[in-house]
Amino acid sequence: DIRKYSYQVISSTISIFCAVLLFQTFNDLVEFYITEGHDIKFKVAVNFVHQLVWFSVLQLALAWISGCLCGSDEKRKVIIEDHESMEHVEMNMSCWGVLLAHMTGFAAINSWGTVQQTAFFKQSPFHCLIVLPLALIGNIMLQRCTDTIRSTVAGDDEDELEVLWDDEVEEAENDVSGLALSFLSSQSLRFYIGGTLANSEGEEDGESQYEHTSSQCVALYICGFVFIAIFTVLLVIGKTREDAAQEKEKAAEERKAHCSPEERAMVEAELELAKKNEASAEVLGRFLEMLVTTFSMSMAWA
């Protein structure tokens, strides 16, 4: 466990730094060759296109690595039956998924952060906060679209690579949403406490960044601790839901194995109903995971 979590922390740290450098390089090129000298509305439009480009790269890269894009069923079957090949695919998907998720997350921060800089939304902290639900709705719509595409490609009979593809993409999309929503929340909170809206990169211009009072700094620290508390509660709720679902499924399977032929039909009907309810439970579970990521990152931004 120590090796596992140490690897995860080191991997995430390296990924974030690489993603920052790579995204900043591409974003500087976009600003220099495309958006420089244009008004804020044009910049918003270009930034959203930039975000969609990285979002598409994320989807296509993970689909390609998993073998679900342009990969035959026979080739995937060979990979699934070979333990080392499966581990290799899983490591590649995890590596590129985390890196591209962070780059897409920074692109989402850039696009929605630029929206906060427009005349309407920068009027007050409340107006600035309105961008948060807009970003949430936009991300959920993208997630539902890509989820539908994956379900169509995989069909009813998913193999292990298609399940892995779905899991890795969902985790990456949750990271994208968490990065964007946490930054937007932090921007609005800093605007409310400090009275100044930072730019889309979180920086305050001029002397205002040095004029904040001690009480404002303490208020931000308190908000950070509140975010930690909310993150912990959501984490416990998610774990409790997951354990309860697993116990319920396990109990149903045990009943099916030991029940009489007369009871088997009723148990199978219960299992079928549970599968039908699984879709709505999965959506709620993803939303909960997104909130967990959002509040954990909000603590860091605060």
Tab-separated table of C-alpha atoms in Angstrom:
chain	number	residue	atom	x	y	z
A	1	ASP	CA	0.000	0.000	0.000
A	2	ILE	CA	2.831	2.416	0.827
A	3	ARG	CA	4.478	1.769	-2.538
A	4	LYS	CA	1.139	2.114	-4.315
A	5	TYR	CA	0.160	5.463	-2.786
A	6	SER	CA	3.703	6.826	-3.014
A	7	TYR	CA	3.673	6.005	-6.724
A	8	GLN	CA	0.280	7.691	-7.153
A	9	VAL	CA	1.408	10.895	-5.398
A	10	ILE	CA	4.674	11.099	-7.375
A	11	SER	CA	2.869	10.296	-10.629
A	12	SER	CA	0.197	12.951	-10.058
A	13	THR	CA	2.786	15.571	-9.101
A	14	ILE	CA	4.894	14.950	-12.201
A	15	SER	CA	1.774	14.886	-14.367
A	16	ILE	CA	0.513	18.232	-13.066
A	17	PHE	CA	3.842	19.975	-13.656
A	18	CYS	CA	4.179	18.500	-17.155
A	19	ALA	CA	0.563	19.408	-17.952
A	20	VAL	CA	1.083	23.004	-16.782
A	21	LEU	CA	4.177	23.436	-18.946
A	22	LEU	CA	2.655	21.782	-22.016
A	23	PHE	CA	-0.686	23.569	-21.813
A	24	GLN	CA	0.936	26.945	-21.139
A	25	THR	CA	3.126	26.479	-24.212
A	26	PHE	CA	0.177	25.709	-26.482
A	27	ASN	CA	-1.938	28.450	-24.901
A	28	ASP	CA	0.818	31.033	-25.430
A	29	LEU	CA	0.934	30.029	-29.104
A	30	VAL	CA	-2.851	30.431	-29.369
A	31	GLU	CA	-2.697	33.851	-27.736
A	32	PHE	CA	0.225	35.020	-29.879
A	33	TYR	CA	-1.072	33.844	-33.272
A	34	ILE	CA	-4.862	33.971	-32.833
A	35	THR	CA	-6.348	35.952	-29.937
A	36	GLU	CA	-3.863	38.820	-29.524
A	37	GLY	CA	-5.508	42.152	-30.233
A	38	HIS	CA	-9.076	40.760	-30.257
A	39	ASP	CA	-11.901	41.502	-27.819
A	40	ILE	CA	-12.914	39.300	-24.878
A	41	LYS	CA	-15.800	37.601	-26.736
A	42	PHE	CA	-13.480	36.344	-29.461
A	43	LYS	CA	-11.048	35.095	-26.802
A	44	VAL	CA	-13.851	33.203	-25.041
A	45	ALA	CA	-14.850	31.482	-28.285
A	46	VAL	CA	-11.263	30.508	-29.154
A	47	ASN	CA	-10.597	29.242	-25.632
A	48	PHE	CA	-13.640	26.974	-25.761
A	49	VAL	CA	-12.464	25.569	-29.093
A	50	HIS	CA	-9.049	25.021	-27.507
A	51	GLN	CA	-10.701	23.160	-24.620
A	52	LEU	CA	-12.723	20.956	-26.978
A	53	VAL	CA	-9.559	20.102	-28.907
A	54	TRP	CA	-7.846	18.762	-25.781
A	55	PHE	CA	-11.052	17.046	-24.670
A	56	SER	CA	-11.191	15.261	-28.029
A	57	VAL	CA	-7.507	14.334	-27.829
A	58	LEU	CA	-8.165	12.822	-24.392
A	59	GLN	CA	-11.061	10.720	-25.705
A	60	LEU	CA	-9.287	9.527	-28.847
A	61	ALA	CA	-6.008	8.752	-27.064
A	62	LEU	CA	-7.633	6.539	-24.437
A	63	ALA	CA	-9.808	4.820	-27.042
A	64	TRP	CA	-6.720	4.117	-29.171
A	65	ILE	CA	-4.580	2.846	-26.278
A	66	SER	CA	-7.352	0.530	-25.077
A	67	GLY	CA	-7.719	-0.970	-28.562
A	68	CYS	CA	-11.366	0.099	-28.738
A	69	LEU	CA	-10.616	2.467	-31.618
A	70	CYS	CA	-9.605	0.702	-34.825
A	71	GLY	CA	-8.816	-2.451	-32.837
A	72	SER	CA	-10.281	-5.818	-33.834
A	73	ASP	CA	-12.071	-8.132	-31.406
A	74	GLU	CA	-9.413	-10.789	-32.006
A	75	LYS	CA	-6.580	-8.417	-31.086
A	76	ARG	CA	-8.351	-7.309	-27.908
A	77	LYS	CA	-9.006	-10.941	-26.981
A	78	VAL	CA	-5.281	-11.730	-27.254
A	79	ILE	CA	-4.447	-8.760	-24.994
A	80	ILE	CA	-7.097	-9.729	-22.429
A	81	GLU	CA	-5.810	-13.290	-22.200
A	82	ASP	CA	-2.220	-12.096	-21.643
A	83	HIS	CA	-1.753	-10.704	-18.116
A	84	GLU	CA	1.379	-8.682	-18.975
A	85	SER	CA	-0.275	-7.118	-22.030
A	86	MET	CA	-3.278	-6.080	-19.931
A	87	GLU	CA	-0.988	-4.506	-17.331
A	88	HIS	CA	0.890	-2.661	-20.096
A	89	VAL	CA	-2.351	-1.272	-21.557
A	90	GLU	CA	-3.638	-0.300	-18.119
A	91	MET	CA	-0.409	1.548	-17.249
A	92	ASN	CA	-0.393	3.401	-20.577
A	93	MET	CA	-4.027	4.432	-20.160
A	94	SER	CA	-3.422	5.590	-16.605
A	95	CYS	CA	-0.306	7.557	-17.622
A	96	TRP	CA	-1.767	9.339	-20.633
A	97	GLY	CA	-5.195	9.641	-19.016
A	98	VAL	CA	-3.856	11.601	-16.042
A	99	LEU	CA	-1.628	13.835	-18.190
A	100	LEU	CA	-4.299	14.638	-20.786
A	101	ALA	CA	-6.953	15.062	-18.086
A	102	HIS	CA	-4.842	17.735	-16.404
A	103	MET	CA	-4.162	19.479	-19.715
A	104	THR	CA	-7.876	19.408	-20.552
A	105	GLY	CA	-8.639	20.633	-17.029
A	106	PHE	CA	-6.321	23.613	-17.453
A	107	ALA	CA	-7.969	24.316	-20.817
A	108	ALA	CA	-11.368	24.261	-19.069
A	109	ILE	CA	-10.020	26.615	-16.391
A	110	ASN	CA	-8.788	28.944	-19.138
A	111	SER	CA	-12.065	28.964	-21.066
A	112	TRP	CA	-14.489	29.304	-18.136
A	113	GLY	CA	-12.064	31.612	-16.318
A	114	THR	CA	-12.143	33.915	-19.337
A	115	VAL	CA	-15.958	33.883	-19.147
A	116	GLN	CA	-15.639	35.230	-15.594
A	117	GLN	CA	-13.601	38.143	-17.008
A	118	THR	CA	-16.433	39.370	-19.242
A	119	ALA	CA	-18.258	42.570	-18.305
A	120	PHE	CA	-21.410	40.882	-17.001
A	121	PHE	CA	-19.819	38.228	-14.801
A	122	LYS	CA	-17.118	40.425	-13.232
A	123	GLN	CA	-19.673	42.906	-11.844
A	124	SER	CA	-19.739	41.219	-8.438
A	125	PRO	CA	-18.790	37.980	-6.662
A	126	PHE	CA	-22.368	36.736	-7.134
A	127	HIS	CA	-22.262	37.310	-10.897
A	128	CYS	CA	-18.858	35.633	-10.980
A	129	LEU	CA	-20.270	32.606	-9.139
A	130	ILE	CA	-22.976	32.122	-11.801
A	131	VAL	CA	-20.277	30.731	-14.103
A	132	LEU	CA	-19.897	27.746	-11.744
A	133	PRO	CA	-23.274	26.065	-12.508
A	134	LEU	CA	-22.842	26.911	-16.194
A	135	ALA	CA	-19.507	25.075	-16.213
A	136	LEU	CA	-21.036	22.155	-14.300
A	137	ILE	CA	-23.883	21.809	-16.799
A	138	GLY	CA	-21.482	22.097	-19.740
A	139	ASN	CA	-19.169	19.405	-18.349
A	140	ILE	CA	-22.043	17.047	-17.538
A	141	MET	CA	-23.399	17.430	-21.081
A	142	LEU	CA	-19.990	16.535	-22.518
A	143	GLN	CA	-19.740	13.563	-20.168
A	144	ARG	CA	-23.159	12.227	-21.169
A	145	CYS	CA	-22.291	12.576	-24.867
A	146	THR	CA	-19.023	10.657	-24.538
A	147	ASP	CA	-20.670	8.049	-22.283
A	148	THR	CA	-23.308	7.428	-24.953
A	149	ILE	CA	-20.627	7.045	-27.612
A	150	ARG	CA	-18.691	4.534	-25.487
A	151	SER	CA	-21.852	2.548	-24.760
A	152	THR	CA	-22.677	2.444	-28.474
A	153	VAL	CA	-19.173	1.290	-29.410
A	154	ALA	CA	-19.013	-1.352	-26.675
A	155	GLY	CA	-22.551	-2.671	-27.129
A	156	ASP	CA	-24.276	-4.919	-24.599
A	157	ASP	CA	-21.397	-7.384	-24.274
A	158	GLU	CA	-18.450	-5.369	-22.918
A	159	ASP	CA	-15.048	-7.007	-22.717
A	160	GLU	CA	-12.420	-6.158	-20.079
A	161	LEU	CA	-10.666	-3.586	-22.283
A	162	GLU	CA	-13.927	-1.746	-22.963
A	163	VAL	CA	-14.701	-1.701	-19.233
A	164	LEU	CA	-11.172	-0.390	-18.552
A	165	TRP	CA	-11.600	2.246	-21.277
A	166	ASP	CA	-14.872	3.413	-19.726
A	167	ASP	CA	-13.415	3.564	-16.201
A	168	GLU	CA	-10.288	5.473	-17.236
A	169	VAL	CA	-12.236	8.017	-19.304
A	170	GLU	CA	-14.731	8.624	-16.489
A	171	GLU	CA	-11.922	9.157	-13.989
A	172	ALA	CA	-10.186	11.572	-16.381
A	173	GLU	CA	-13.405	13.505	-17.032
A	174	ASN	CA	-14.014	13.790	-13.285
A	175	ASP	CA	-10.535	15.278	-12.887
A	176	VAL	CA	-11.261	17.785	-15.659
A	177	SER	CA	-14.488	18.894	-13.980
A	178	GLY	CA	-12.875	18.989	-10.552
A	179	LEU	CA	-10.034	21.225	-11.737
A	180	ALA	CA	-12.357	23.663	-13.502
A	181	LEU	CA	-15.063	23.859	-10.828
A	182	SER	CA	-12.580	24.219	-7.966
A	183	PHE	CA	-10.734	27.067	-9.704
A	184	LEU	CA	-13.960	28.922	-10.530
A	185	SER	CA	-15.130	28.524	-6.924
A	186	SER	CA	-11.806	29.840	-5.668
A	187	GLN	CA	-11.970	32.835	-7.998
A	188	SER	CA	-15.436	33.799	-6.746
A	189	LEU	CA	-14.436	33.250	-3.127
A	190	ARG	CA	-11.304	35.384	-3.448
A	191	PHE	CA	-13.374	38.070	-5.189
A	192	TYR	CA	-15.856	38.077	-2.292
A	193	ILE	CA	-13.218	38.115	0.468
A	194	GLY	CA	-10.540	40.280	-1.119
A	195	GLY	CA	-12.697	42.536	-3.272
A	196	THR	CA	-10.605	41.920	-6.408
A	197	LEU	CA	-11.239	39.456	-9.226
A	198	ALA	CA	-7.988	37.789	-10.270
A	199	ASN	CA	-7.324	37.178	-13.961
A	200	SER	CA	-8.020	33.860	-15.691
A	201	GLU	CA	-4.685	32.530	-14.412
A	202	GLY	CA	-5.514	33.393	-10.797
A	203	GLU	CA	-3.135	36.358	-10.622
A	204	GLU	CA	-4.020	39.838	-9.381
A	205	ASP	CA	-2.627	42.783	-11.312
A	206	GLY	CA	-0.810	45.778	-9.872
A	207	GLU	CA	-0.401	46.590	-6.191
A	208	SER	CA	-3.745	45.052	-5.160
A	209	GLN	CA	-2.102	41.666	-4.599
A	210	TYR	CA	-0.001	43.187	-1.772
A	211	GLU	CA	-2.817	45.155	-0.115
A	212	HIS	CA	-4.850	42.337	1.442
A	213	THR	CA	-5.410	42.413	5.199
A	214	SER	CA	-4.595	39.691	7.716
A	215	SER	CA	-8.302	39.020	8.276
A	216	GLN	CA	-8.756	38.315	4.571
A	217	CYS	CA	-5.875	35.811	4.642
A	218	VAL	CA	-7.347	34.130	7.743
A	219	ALA	CA	-10.746	33.949	6.017
A	220	LEU	CA	-9.190	32.082	3.089
A	221	TYR	CA	-7.470	29.651	5.467
A	222	ILE	CA	-10.796	29.014	7.202
A	223	CYS	CA	-12.436	28.324	3.844
A	224	GLY	CA	-9.660	25.836	3.100
A	225	PHE	CA	-10.406	23.937	6.325
A	226	VAL	CA	-14.139	23.991	5.512
A	227	PHE	CA	-13.376	22.484	2.103
A	228	ILE	CA	-11.347	19.732	3.814
A	229	ALA	CA	-14.305	18.937	6.100
A	230	ILE	CA	-16.770	18.796	3.190
A	231	PHE	CA	-14.321	16.671	1.186
A	232	THR	CA	-14.022	14.204	4.083
A	233	VAL	CA	-17.803	13.923	4.532
A	234	LEU	CA	-18.354	13.346	0.805
A	235	LEU	CA	-15.578	10.745	0.770
A	236	VAL	CA	-17.242	8.826	3.617
A	237	ILE	CA	-20.650	9.030	1.912
A	238	GLY	CA	-19.194	7.711	-1.347
A	239	LYS	CA	-17.413	4.838	0.396
A	240	THR	CA	-20.570	3.939	2.323
A	241	ARG	CA	-22.647	3.871	-0.878
A	242	GLU	CA	-20.064	1.717	-2.636
A	243	ASP	CA	-19.846	-0.784	0.237
A	244	ALA	CA	-23.645	-0.981	0.544
A	245	ALA	CA	-24.019	-1.675	-3.199
A	246	GLN	CA	-21.362	-4.386	-3.091
A	247	GLU	CA	-22.959	-6.042	-0.055
A	248	LYS	CA	-26.383	-5.980	-1.687
A	249	GLU	CA	-25.059	-7.532	-4.886
A	250	LYS	CA	-23.108	-10.159	-2.949
A	251	ALA	CA	-26.172	-11.096	-0.884
A	252	ALA	CA	-28.300	-11.431	-4.029
A	253	GLU	CA	-25.697	-13.675	-5.682
A	254	GLU	CA	-25.528	-15.881	-2.585
A	255	ARG	CA	-29.310	-16.194	-2.506
A	256	LYS	CA	-29.292	-17.147	-6.165
A	257	ALA	CA	-26.678	-19.855	-5.542
A	258	HIS	CA	-28.524	-21.451	-2.626
A	259	CYS	CA	-32.179	-20.847	-3.430
A	260	SER	CA	-34.689	-23.359	-4.674
A	261	PRO	CA	-35.765	-23.480	-8.352
A	262	GLU	CA	-39.017	-21.725	-7.390
A	263	GLU	CA	-37.183	-18.854	-5.726
A	264	ARG	CA	-34.537	-18.537	-8.469
A	265	ALA	CA	-36.851	-16.680	-10.854
A	266	MET	CA	-37.667	-14.103	-8.172
A	267	VAL	CA	-33.986	-13.597	-7.307
A	268	GLU	CA	-33.057	-13.209	-10.983
A	269	ALA	CA	-35.811	-10.613	-11.341
A	270	GLU	CA	-34.332	-8.704	-8.386
A	271	LEU	CA	-30.875	-8.816	-9.971
A	272	GLU	CA	-32.286	-7.580	-13.284
A	273	LEU	CA	-34.052	-4.713	-11.523
A	274	ALA	CA	-30.814	-3.845	-9.715
A	275	LYS	CA	-28.991	-3.668	-13.057
A	276	LYS	CA	-31.630	-1.307	-14.433
A	277	ASN	CA	-31.228	0.968	-11.409
A	278	GLU	CA	-27.466	0.803	-11.762
A	279	ALA	CA	-27.419	3.461	-14.504
A	280	SER	CA	-29.028	6.152	-12.336
A	281	ALA	CA	-26.858	5.114	-9.377
A	282	GLU	CA	-23.779	5.410	-11.600
A	283	VAL	CA	-24.701	8.970	-12.599
A	284	LEU	CA	-25.151	9.917	-8.929
A	285	GLY	CA	-21.875	8.185	-8.078
A	286	ARG	CA	-20.000	10.111	-10.760
A	287	PHE	CA	-21.497	13.380	-9.546
A	288	LEU	CA	-20.372	12.537	-6.014
A	289	GLU	CA	-16.850	11.719	-7.228
A	290	MET	CA	-16.796	15.020	-9.108
A	291	LEU	CA	-17.737	16.883	-5.926
A	292	VAL	CA	-15.038	15.047	-3.960
A	293	THR	CA	-12.425	16.107	-6.529
A	294	THR	CA	-13.791	19.656	-6.613
A	295	PHE	CA	-13.636	20.242	-2.850
A	296	SER	CA	-10.226	18.605	-2.472
A	297	MET	CA	-8.802	20.907	-5.169
A	298	SER	CA	-10.726	23.917	-3.820
A	299	MET	CA	-8.832	23.429	-0.564
A	300	ALA	CA	-5.562	23.617	-2.514
A	301	TRP	CA	-6.606	26.742	-4.445
A	302	ALA	CA	-7.795	28.452	-1.225
